[in-house]
Amino acid sequence: MAKRSKLDAKKTREDLIGAAMRQFEQQGYADTSINDICKDVGITKGALFHHFPTKRDLFLEVWTRLQVAMDTEARAAAIEARRLTDPYSAFLAGCGVYLKFATRRDYQKIVLIDGPAILGLQGWYESDHDLGTQNVEAGIRYLAKKGIVEESRVSALAVMIQSALNGAGFALARHQSDVTPDAIYDAFEAMVKGLR
Amino acid sequence: MAKRSKLDAKKTREDLIGAAMRQFEQQGYADTSINDICKDVGITKGALFHHFPTKRDLFLEVWTRLQVAMDTEARAAAIEARRLTDPYSAFLAGCGVYLKFATRRDYQKIVLIDGPAILGLQGWYESDHDLGTQNVEAGIRYLAKKGIVEESRVSALAVMIQSALNGAGFALARHQSDVTPDAIYDAFEAMVKGLR
DNA sequence: GTTTTTACATACCAGTGGTATGTGGTGGGT
DNA sequence: ACCCACCACATACCACTGGTATGTAAAAAC
């Protein structure tokens, strides 16, 4: 068998992540077997376990990729909006990006559904993993600094607003007749507007 | 081996559900094996698969028990409060019960964490399973009927408020210093108060 | 040019959820 | 009172799972 150089190894690793990303999204973590992923990439289990010590670690890598993608996009949107408009609108812009990700199938299945079950209760918060929480909390803390919301409510509001956006994402993905993007935006603005 | 009567069979079934409830809570669905549950009850796999066609069905039964428990308690609290106070306070009382369940370890691990991963995206909504959603939506619809919130926002608010309570439950269970029950109640009331 | 390390492949393992079949006690029909 | 179908399990077995131990050829390091 032809052995490969480090450059090819990097490509193999990316192929594994890509295949895992697709299968985790389509079939879920539990119904995706390591053999299936290997067959998709065209290698054997030995190679997979050379790159990732466990199935969970492969999932964690996929999970992190999605979180980072959401994080960078939300940061960019918030910074951009903060320059053009008021801080309150900048916060809404960041929430809009998060809401967009929360309607994506891959983000839903991997980050919002399988993530908590696979990574567990402890790993979910204690580490610096959860970029979504950090992002929302930073946005609200900025609002507090501007005097728009009360400082003492920042943490509590952060967890509730982030979760609310998650739920809204799920609802939007269902395409229920009375839960439209407009209705979500309207209700969300009404909720956070009351905080001022 | 001594074979048992129908009455003993009912007890066996309840024992299975009880053992599953405990192990699903403590170790999670994935790390709980059917053999472990059987050993806990003192029977073999043949008996378990006689009562439940699959591991998923056993989980669904446990999941339903918790949902029903929450539902009945929330309904009772809302009806009781509705008689004594105004509809807005009655709604808050119902939310309080839901929030209490959302801080319980068993409800968190089984209903909120493993539930979505095991039961899947479709089974989560399309059936009449999700009593939590129904409950919150009914409460908000009642507020709309009283003219407290706008009718067009009912569905959107329901999914967001329910999710917000979920997130609040998780945050409370973490015992983080700045996310206390008082802070949650304060922030939550501030959010929904703005809807009027 | 030799040695070490990398990037895989191969073979194997205990344990998993699930099935097929066996079996003794129970309860209803006559 | 007897019989027999059925119920509530037990036993044995299966394909497959994630994970490990080992082998091996090519690439990199010296």
Short mmCIF file of C-alpha atoms (C1' of nucleotides) in Angstrom, two decimals:
data_model
loop_
_atom_site.label_atom_id
_atom_site.label_comp_id
_atom_site.label_asym_id
_atom_site.label_seq_id
_atom_site.Cartn_x
_atom_site.Cartn_y
_atom_site.Cartn_z
CA MET A 1 0.00 0.00 0.00
CA ALA A 2 1.15 3.49 -0.80
CA LYS A 3 1.85 5.44 2.37
CA ARG A 4 1.31 9.16 2.27
CA SER A 5 3.16 12.27 3.26
CA LYS A 6 2.13 14.74 5.96
CA LEU A 7 0.35 16.83 3.38
CA ASP A 8 -1.83 13.91 2.35
CA ALA A 9 -2.45 13.15 6.00
CA LYS A 10 -3.91 16.60 6.51
CA LYS A 11 -6.22 16.02 3.59
CA THR A 12 -7.29 12.66 5.00
CA ARG A 13 -8.09 14.35 8.28
CA GLU A 14 -10.18 16.99 6.57
CA ASP A 15 -11.97 14.32 4.55
CA LEU A 16 -12.81 12.52 7.75
CA ILE A 17 -14.21 15.68 9.29
CA GLY A 18 -16.21 16.41 6.17
CA ALA A 19 -17.66 12.93 5.94
CA ALA A 20 -18.45 12.94 9.65
CA MET A 21 -20.11 16.33 9.31
CA ARG A 22 -22.42 15.06 6.59
CA GLN A 23 -23.32 11.78 8.25
CA PHE A 24 -23.79 13.28 11.70
CA GLU A 25 -26.17 15.77 10.15
CA GLN A 26 -28.14 13.30 8.08
CA GLN A 27 -28.27 10.27 10.36
CA GLY A 28 -27.34 11.64 13.75
CA TYR A 29 -24.41 10.62 15.94
CA ALA A 30 -25.83 7.35 17.22
CA ASP A 31 -26.83 6.02 13.80
CA THR A 32 -23.51 6.92 12.22
CA SER A 33 -20.96 4.13 12.49
CA ILE A 34 -17.24 4.63 12.28
CA ASN A 35 -17.10 2.06 9.50
CA ASP A 36 -19.56 4.10 7.46
CA ILE A 37 -17.41 7.20 7.77
CA CYS A 38 -14.28 5.25 6.82
CA LYS A 39 -15.98 3.70 3.80
CA ASP A 40 -17.12 7.17 2.72
CA VAL A 41 -13.55 8.49 2.88
CA GLY A 42 -12.04 5.31 1.47
CA ILE A 43 -9.82 4.27 4.37
CA THR A 44 -10.00 1.85 7.29
CA LYS A 45 -10.64 2.23 10.96
CA GLY A 46 -6.94 2.18 11.72
CA ALA A 47 -6.55 5.49 9.93
CA LEU A 48 -9.51 7.08 11.68
CA PHE A 49 -8.29 6.11 15.11
CA HIS A 50 -4.87 7.41 14.18
CA HIS A 51 -6.33 10.87 13.64
CA PHE A 52 -8.99 10.80 16.36
CA PRO A 53 -8.58 8.76 19.53
CA THR A 54 -12.33 8.21 19.82
CA LYS A 55 -15.59 8.75 18.00
CA ARG A 56 -16.46 11.42 20.51
CA ASP A 57 -13.34 13.38 19.64
CA LEU A 58 -14.26 13.34 15.98
CA PHE A 59 -17.68 14.64 16.90
CA LEU A 60 -16.13 17.32 19.08
CA GLU A 61 -14.05 18.51 16.12
CA VAL A 62 -17.13 18.73 13.89
CA TRP A 63 -19.04 20.46 16.68
CA THR A 64 -16.25 22.99 17.15
CA ARG A 65 -16.08 23.81 13.44
CA LEU A 66 -19.75 24.75 13.43
CA GLN A 67 -19.43 26.79 16.60
CA VAL A 68 -16.45 28.69 15.26
CA ALA A 69 -18.24 29.38 11.99
CA MET A 70 -21.20 30.81 13.85
CA ASP A 71 -18.97 32.77 16.19
CA THR A 72 -16.93 34.51 13.51
CA GLU A 73 -20.01 35.40 11.51
CA ALA A 74 -21.85 36.78 14.53
CA ARG A 75 -18.84 38.80 15.68
CA ALA A 76 -18.38 40.29 12.26
CA ALA A 77 -22.04 41.21 12.00
CA ALA A 78 -22.10 42.79 15.45
CA ILE A 79 -18.95 44.81 14.87
CA GLU A 80 -20.17 45.97 11.50
CA ALA A 81 -23.56 46.97 12.87
CA ARG A 82 -22.00 48.62 15.91
CA ARG A 83 -20.11 50.97 13.63
CA LEU A 84 -23.12 51.95 11.58
CA THR A 85 -25.95 52.06 14.08
CA ASP A 86 -26.73 52.14 17.79
CA PRO A 87 -25.59 49.40 20.19
CA TYR A 88 -29.09 48.02 20.50
CA SER A 89 -29.36 47.41 16.76
CA ALA A 90 -25.89 45.91 16.78
CA PHE A 91 -27.04 43.42 19.39
CA LEU A 92 -30.07 42.52 17.28
CA ALA A 93 -27.80 41.97 14.30
CA GLY A 94 -25.72 39.49 16.26
CA CYS A 95 -28.85 37.71 17.40
CA GLY A 96 -30.00 37.55 13.80
CA VAL A 97 -26.88 35.65 12.79
CA TYR A 98 -27.28 33.24 15.67
CA LEU A 99 -30.92 32.74 14.73
CA LYS A 100 -29.89 32.00 11.17
CA PHE A 101 -27.55 29.25 12.34
CA ALA A 102 -30.22 27.90 14.66
CA THR A 103 -32.41 27.20 11.63
CA ARG A 104 -29.70 25.28 9.78
CA ARG A 105 -30.12 21.53 9.82
CA ASP A 106 -26.47 20.81 10.51
CA TYR A 107 -26.27 23.27 13.37
CA GLN A 108 -29.50 21.96 14.83
CA LYS A 109 -28.66 18.27 14.71
CA ILE A 110 -24.98 18.51 15.61
CA VAL A 111 -24.72 21.48 17.96
CA LEU A 112 -28.17 21.83 19.47
CA ILE A 113 -29.47 18.25 19.58
CA ASP A 114 -26.63 15.74 19.62
CA GLY A 115 -24.14 18.10 21.21
CA PRO A 116 -25.63 18.17 24.70
CA ALA A 117 -26.25 14.41 24.66
CA ILE A 118 -22.73 13.50 23.50
CA LEU A 119 -20.60 16.14 25.17
CA GLY A 120 -22.56 16.00 28.40
CA LEU A 121 -23.70 18.45 31.00
CA GLN A 122 -20.29 19.28 32.39
CA GLY A 123 -18.32 19.69 29.18
CA TRP A 124 -21.04 21.94 27.84
CA TYR A 125 -20.29 24.90 30.04
CA GLU A 126 -17.20 24.56 32.19
CA SER A 127 -14.73 24.78 29.35
CA ASP A 128 -14.42 27.61 26.90
CA HIS A 129 -16.28 25.53 24.36
CA ASP A 130 -19.63 27.18 24.15
CA LEU A 131 -19.01 30.13 21.90
CA GLY A 132 -22.71 30.77 21.50
CA THR A 133 -23.19 31.52 25.18
CA GLN A 134 -20.07 33.69 25.31
CA ASN A 135 -21.23 35.60 22.28
CA VAL A 136 -24.72 36.36 23.51
CA GLU A 137 -23.50 37.25 26.98
CA ALA A 138 -20.88 39.60 25.55
CA GLY A 139 -23.54 41.32 23.51
CA ILE A 140 -25.80 41.82 26.48
CA ARG A 141 -22.92 42.95 28.66
CA TYR A 142 -22.20 45.59 26.07
CA LEU A 143 -25.82 46.73 26.29
CA ALA A 144 -25.48 46.93 30.05
CA LYS A 145 -22.36 49.03 29.73
CA LYS A 146 -24.35 51.42 27.57
CA GLY A 147 -27.02 51.53 30.24
CA ILE A 148 -29.66 49.87 28.09
CA VAL A 149 -30.22 46.89 30.39
CA GLU A 150 -29.50 46.45 34.08
CA GLU A 151 -26.08 45.08 34.96
CA SER A 152 -27.47 42.56 37.45
CA ARG A 153 -29.59 40.90 34.81
CA VAL A 154 -26.85 40.27 32.27
CA SER A 155 -26.08 36.63 33.03
CA ALA A 156 -29.68 35.60 33.51
CA LEU A 157 -30.78 37.35 30.35
CA ALA A 158 -27.92 35.80 28.39
CA VAL A 159 -28.92 32.20 29.03
CA MET A 160 -32.59 32.91 28.47
CA ILE A 161 -32.14 34.87 25.27
CA GLN A 162 -29.75 32.36 23.80
CA SER A 163 -32.14 29.53 24.57
CA ALA A 164 -35.03 31.53 23.17
CA LEU A 165 -33.15 31.93 19.91
CA ASN A 166 -32.47 28.19 19.83
CA GLY A 167 -36.14 27.44 20.22
CA ALA A 168 -37.01 30.00 17.61
CA GLY A 169 -34.59 28.36 15.21
CA PHE A 170 -36.26 25.00 15.67
CA ALA A 171 -39.67 26.50 15.23
CA LEU A 172 -38.64 28.26 12.04
CA ALA A 173 -37.15 25.06 10.63
CA ARG A 174 -40.52 23.36 11.06
CA HIS A 175 -42.15 25.83 8.66
CA GLN A 176 -45.25 25.97 10.77
CA SER A 177 -47.75 28.33 9.25
CA ASP A 178 -47.99 30.81 12.12
CA VAL A 179 -44.31 30.85 13.09
CA THR A 180 -42.73 32.88 10.34
CA PRO A 181 -39.40 34.72 10.43
CA ASP A 182 -41.30 38.00 10.65
CA ALA A 183 -43.34 36.78 13.59
CA ILE A 184 -40.18 35.63 15.37
CA TYR A 185 -38.39 38.91 14.81
CA ASP A 186 -41.43 40.84 15.92
CA ALA A 187 -41.92 38.81 19.09
CA PHE A 188 -38.22 38.77 19.90
CA GLU A 189 -37.90 42.52 19.55
CA ALA A 190 -40.97 42.97 21.68
CA MET A 191 -39.41 40.84 24.38
CA VAL A 192 -36.01 42.49 24.52
CA LYS A 193 -37.43 45.95 23.94
CA GLY A 194 -39.20 45.64 27.27
CA LEU A 195 -35.89 45.35 29.03
CA ARG A 196 -35.02 48.98 28.54
CA MET B 1 -38.41 -21.06 37.27
CA ALA B 2 -41.51 -19.68 38.90
CA LYS B 3 -43.74 -18.02 36.33
CA ARG B 4 -45.81 -15.10 37.51
CA SER B 5 -49.37 -13.90 37.29
CA LYS B 6 -50.59 -10.84 35.43
CA LEU B 7 -50.35 -8.79 38.59
CA ASP B 8 -46.68 -9.61 38.94
CA ALA B 9 -46.17 -8.73 35.30
CA LYS B 10 -47.47 -5.24 35.90
CA LYS B 11 -45.06 -4.90 38.79
CA THR B 12 -42.18 -6.10 36.63
CA ARG B 13 -43.05 -3.50 34.06
CA GLU B 14 -43.09 -0.76 36.66
CA ASP B 15 -39.80 -2.00 38.05
CA LEU B 16 -38.30 -1.80 34.58
CA ILE B 17 -39.50 1.76 34.14
CA GLY B 18 -38.19 2.72 37.55
CA ALA B 19 -34.77 1.19 36.98
CA ALA B 20 -34.57 2.75 33.53
CA MET B 21 -35.55 6.13 34.96
CA ARG B 22 -32.72 6.00 37.47
CA GLN B 23 -30.05 4.76 35.11
CA PHE B 24 -31.05 7.08 32.27
CA GLU B 25 -30.78 9.95 34.70
CA GLN B 26 -27.47 8.95 36.23
CA GLN B 27 -25.58 7.57 33.26
CA GLY B 28 -27.52 8.85 30.29
CA TYR B 29 -29.25 6.83 27.58
CA ALA B 30 -26.15 5.82 25.63
CA ASP B 31 -24.19 4.62 28.65
CA THR B 32 -27.08 2.61 30.02
CA SER B 33 -27.15 -0.94 28.70
CA ILE B 34 -30.23 -3.11 28.62
CA ASN B 35 -28.35 -5.76 30.55
CA ASP B 36 -27.67 -3.30 33.36
CA ILE B 37 -31.35 -2.47 33.65
CA CYS B 38 -32.29 -6.15 33.66
CA LYS B 39 -29.71 -6.95 36.32
CA ASP B 40 -31.07 -4.09 38.43
CA VAL B 41 -34.59 -5.48 38.23
CA GLY B 42 -33.45 -9.07 38.53
CA ILE B 43 -34.69 -10.44 35.22
CA THR B 44 -33.24 -11.20 31.79
CA LYS B 45 -33.40 -9.50 28.45
CA GLY B 46 -36.19 -11.78 27.31
CA ALA B 47 -38.49 -10.22 29.88
CA LEU B 48 -37.54 -6.67 28.98
CA PHE B 49 -38.15 -7.20 25.29
CA HIS B 50 -41.45 -8.82 26.15
CA HIS B 51 -42.60 -5.59 27.77
CA PHE B 52 -40.86 -3.12 25.46
CA PRO B 53 -40.13 -3.92 21.82
CA THR B 54 -37.03 -1.75 21.82
CA LYS B 55 -34.77 0.26 24.06
CA ARG B 56 -36.16 3.41 22.51
CA ASP B 57 -39.70 2.46 23.52
CA LEU B 58 -38.60 2.02 27.11
CA PHE B 59 -37.02 5.46 26.98
CA LEU B 60 -40.18 6.90 25.48
CA GLU B 61 -42.19 5.53 28.38
CA VAL B 62 -39.83 7.09 30.93
CA TRP B 63 -39.84 10.34 28.95
CA THR B 64 -43.63 10.40 28.90
CA ARG B 65 -43.91 9.81 32.62
CA LEU B 66 -41.81 12.89 33.32
CA GLN B 67 -43.72 15.00 30.83
CA VAL B 68 -47.05 13.98 32.31
CA ALA B 69 -45.82 14.72 35.83
CA MET B 70 -44.76 18.18 34.78
CA ASP B 71 -47.94 18.76 32.85
CA THR B 72 -50.32 17.89 35.66
CA GLU B 73 -48.41 19.95 38.17
CA ALA B 74 -48.25 22.97 35.89
CA ARG B 75 -51.96 22.74 35.03
CA ALA B 76 -52.90 22.51 38.67
CA ALA B 77 -50.74 25.47 39.60
CA ALA B 78 -52.09 27.60 36.76
CA ILE B 79 -55.73 26.81 37.56
CA GLU B 80 -55.19 27.44 41.23
CA ALA B 81 -53.47 30.76 40.61
CA ARG B 82 -56.04 31.76 38.02
CA ARG B 83 -58.73 31.52 40.63
CA LEU B 84 -56.91 33.59 43.21
CA THR B 85 -55.14 36.24 41.18
CA ASP B 86 -55.01 37.87 37.79
CA PRO B 87 -54.32 35.90 34.58
CA TYR B 88 -50.83 37.33 34.27
CA SER B 89 -49.83 35.99 37.68
CA ALA B 90 -51.43 32.67 36.83
CA PHE B 91 -49.24 32.46 33.78
CA LEU B 92 -46.16 33.21 35.86
CA ALA B 93 -47.16 30.46 38.28
CA GLY B 94 -47.31 27.94 35.45
CA CYS B 95 -43.92 29.08 34.24
CA GLY B 96 -42.58 28.67 37.75
CA VAL B 97 -43.57 25.02 37.81
CA TYR B 98 -42.00 24.42 34.43
CA LEU B 99 -38.86 26.19 35.59
CA LYS B 100 -38.76 23.97 38.67
CA PHE B 101 -38.83 20.86 36.50
CA ALA B 102 -36.20 22.32 34.20
CA THR B 103 -33.80 22.42 37.16
CA ARG B 104 -34.37 18.78 38.10
CA ARG B 105 -31.59 16.44 37.07
CA ASP B 106 -33.90 13.73 35.79
CA TYR B 107 -35.98 16.13 33.72
CA GLN B 108 -32.86 17.76 32.32
CA LYS B 109 -31.03 14.60 31.33
CA ILE B 110 -34.03 12.60 30.11
CA VAL B 111 -36.42 15.16 28.66
CA LEU B 112 -34.24 18.10 27.70
CA ILE B 113 -30.91 16.49 26.77
CA ASP B 114 -31.37 12.88 25.71
CA GLY B 115 -34.96 13.33 24.58
CA PRO B 116 -34.26 15.32 21.42
CA ALA B 117 -31.30 13.10 20.48
CA ILE B 118 -33.19 9.82 20.94
CA LEU B 119 -36.69 10.73 19.82
CA GLY B 120 -35.47 12.82 16.93
CA LEU B 121 -36.54 15.97 15.22
CA GLN B 122 -39.77 14.66 13.77
CA GLY B 123 -41.14 12.80 16.76
CA TRP B 124 -40.47 15.83 18.91
CA TYR B 125 -43.25 17.96 17.49
CA GLU B 126 -45.55 16.23 15.04
CA SER B 127 -47.21 14.00 17.62
CA ASP B 128 -49.04 15.19 20.67
CA HIS B 129 -46.06 14.22 22.76
CA ASP B 130 -44.61 17.55 23.78
CA LEU B 131 -46.79 18.57 26.68
CA GLY B 132 -44.39 21.32 27.65
CA THR B 133 -44.91 23.21 24.43
CA GLN B 134 -48.67 22.73 24.56
CA ASN B 135 -48.75 23.96 28.10
CA VAL B 136 -46.78 27.13 27.56
CA GLU B 137 -48.65 27.94 24.38
CA ALA B 138 -51.99 27.46 26.10
CA GLY B 139 -50.92 29.82 28.85
CA ILE B 140 -49.88 32.51 26.41
CA ARG B 141 -53.01 32.04 24.35
CA TYR B 142 -54.99 32.67 27.49
CA LEU B 143 -53.07 35.89 28.01
CA ALA B 144 -53.86 36.89 24.44
CA LYS B 145 -57.53 36.22 24.99
CA LYS B 146 -57.38 38.58 27.95
CA GLY B 147 -55.76 41.19 25.76
CA ILE B 148 -52.46 41.13 27.62
CA VAL B 149 -50.33 40.10 24.65
CA GLU B 150 -50.99 40.38 20.94
CA GLU B 151 -52.74 37.43 19.33
CA SER B 152 -50.34 37.30 16.38
CA ARG B 153 -47.37 36.76 18.66
CA VAL B 154 -48.72 33.77 20.57
CA SER B 155 -46.98 30.95 18.72
CA ALA B 156 -43.66 32.73 18.39
CA LEU B 157 -43.66 33.76 22.02
CA ALA B 158 -44.55 30.25 23.12
CA VAL B 159 -41.53 28.57 21.59
CA MET B 160 -39.19 31.32 22.73
CA ILE B 161 -40.46 31.49 26.29
CA GLN B 162 -40.44 27.75 26.71
CA SER B 163 -36.87 27.56 25.44
CA ALA B 164 -35.89 30.46 27.65
CA LEU B 165 -37.21 28.56 30.66
CA ASN B 166 -35.26 25.49 29.60
CA GLY B 167 -32.05 27.48 29.43
CA ALA B 168 -32.83 29.11 32.75
CA GLY B 169 -33.29 25.68 34.30
CA PHE B 170 -29.90 24.56 33.09
CA ALA B 171 -28.29 27.73 34.32
CA LEU B 172 -29.87 27.37 37.74
CA ALA B 173 -28.73 23.76 38.01
CA ARG B 174 -25.15 24.91 37.49
CA HIS B 175 -25.28 27.03 40.65
CA GLN B 176 -23.29 29.76 39.03
CA SER B 177 -22.81 32.62 41.43
CA ASP B 178 -24.55 35.32 39.40
CA VAL B 179 -27.42 33.20 38.09
CA THR B 180 -29.65 32.79 41.11
CA PRO B 181 -33.34 31.93 41.16
CA ASP B 182 -34.09 35.53 42.12
CA ALA B 183 -32.07 36.84 39.19
CA ILE B 184 -33.87 34.48 36.82
CA TYR B 185 -37.31 35.43 38.09
CA ASP B 186 -36.41 39.09 37.92
CA ALA B 187 -35.06 38.91 34.38
CA PHE B 188 -37.88 36.68 33.18
CA GLU B 189 -40.54 38.98 34.54
CA ALA B 190 -38.77 41.93 33.00
CA MET B 191 -38.84 40.18 29.64
CA VAL B 192 -42.48 39.16 29.60
CA LYS B 193 -43.63 42.33 31.31
CA GLY B 194 -42.46 44.24 28.25
CA LEU B 195 -44.96 42.35 26.14
CA ARG B 196 -47.95 44.17 27.57
"C1'" DG C 1 22.60 5.14 4.66
"C1'" DT C 2 20.64 3.97 8.79
"C1'" DT C 3 17.16 4.94 12.21
"C1'" DT C 4 13.03 6.83 13.75
"C1'" DT C 5 8.64 8.36 13.01
"C1'" DT C 6 4.43 8.86 10.40
"C1'" DA C 7 0.23 7.15 8.25
"C1'" DC C 8 -2.04 4.01 7.53
"C1'" DA C 9 -3.94 -1.48 7.12
"C1'" DT C 10 -5.18 -5.92 9.34
"C1'" DA C 11 -6.80 -8.79 12.82
"C1'" DC C 12 -9.07 -9.16 16.84
"C1'" DC C 13 -11.92 -8.19 21.14
"C1'" DA C 14 -15.69 -7.57 24.62
"C1'" DG C 15 -19.99 -5.75 24.71
"C1'" DT C 16 -24.22 -3.95 22.38
"C1'" DG C 17 -29.27 -4.05 20.93
"C1'" DG C 18 -32.18 -7.30 19.01
"C1'" DT C 19 -34.25 -12.00 17.63
"C1'" DA C 20 -35.67 -16.79 17.68
"C1'" DT C 21 -36.91 -20.25 20.34
"C1'" DG C 22 -37.86 -22.85 24.52
"C1'" DT C 23 -40.73 -23.59 28.80
"C1'" DG C 24 -43.27 -23.84 32.93
"C1'" DG C 25 -47.03 -21.80 35.35
"C1'" DT C 26 -51.87 -19.47 35.00
"C1'" DG C 27 -56.38 -18.84 33.87
"C1'" DG C 28 -60.48 -19.48 31.14
"C1'" DG C 29 -63.57 -22.72 28.82
"C1'" DT C 30 -66.18 -26.95 29.09
"C1'" DA D 1 -61.82 -31.51 37.16
"C1'" DC D 2 -59.47 -31.39 33.22
"C1'" DC D 3 -57.38 -29.42 29.22
"C1'" DC D 4 -55.05 -26.31 26.49
"C1'" DA D 5 -53.98 -21.86 24.83
"C1'" DC D 6 -51.55 -18.16 26.28
"C1'" DC D 7 -48.67 -15.40 29.11
"C1'" DA D 8 -44.37 -14.08 31.29
"C1'" DC D 9 -40.47 -14.93 31.29
"C1'" DA D 10 -35.48 -17.59 30.36
"C1'" DT D 11 -31.85 -19.24 27.14
"C1'" DA D 12 -29.13 -19.16 23.19
"C1'" DC D 13 -27.64 -16.87 19.49
"C1'" DC D 14 -26.73 -13.09 15.98
"C1'" DA D 15 -24.66 -9.12 13.35
"C1'" DC D 16 -22.53 -5.23 14.44
"C1'" DT D 17 -20.42 -1.68 17.35
"C1'" DG D 18 -16.45 1.24 19.19
"C1'" DG D 19 -11.93 0.37 20.45
"C1'" DT D 20 -7.15 -1.97 20.72
"C1'" DA D 21 -2.94 -4.34 19.46
"C1'" DT D 22 0.02 -5.19 16.08
"C1'" DG D 23 2.09 -5.09 11.52
"C1'" DT D 24 4.24 -2.44 7.70
"C1'" DA D 25 5.81 0.44 4.11
"C1'" DA D 26 6.98 4.99 3.03
"C1'" DA D 27 8.71 9.44 4.51
"C1'" DA D 28 11.42 12.27 7.37
"C1'" DA D 29 15.44 13.03 10.41
"C1'" DC D 30 20.10 12.45 11.42
#
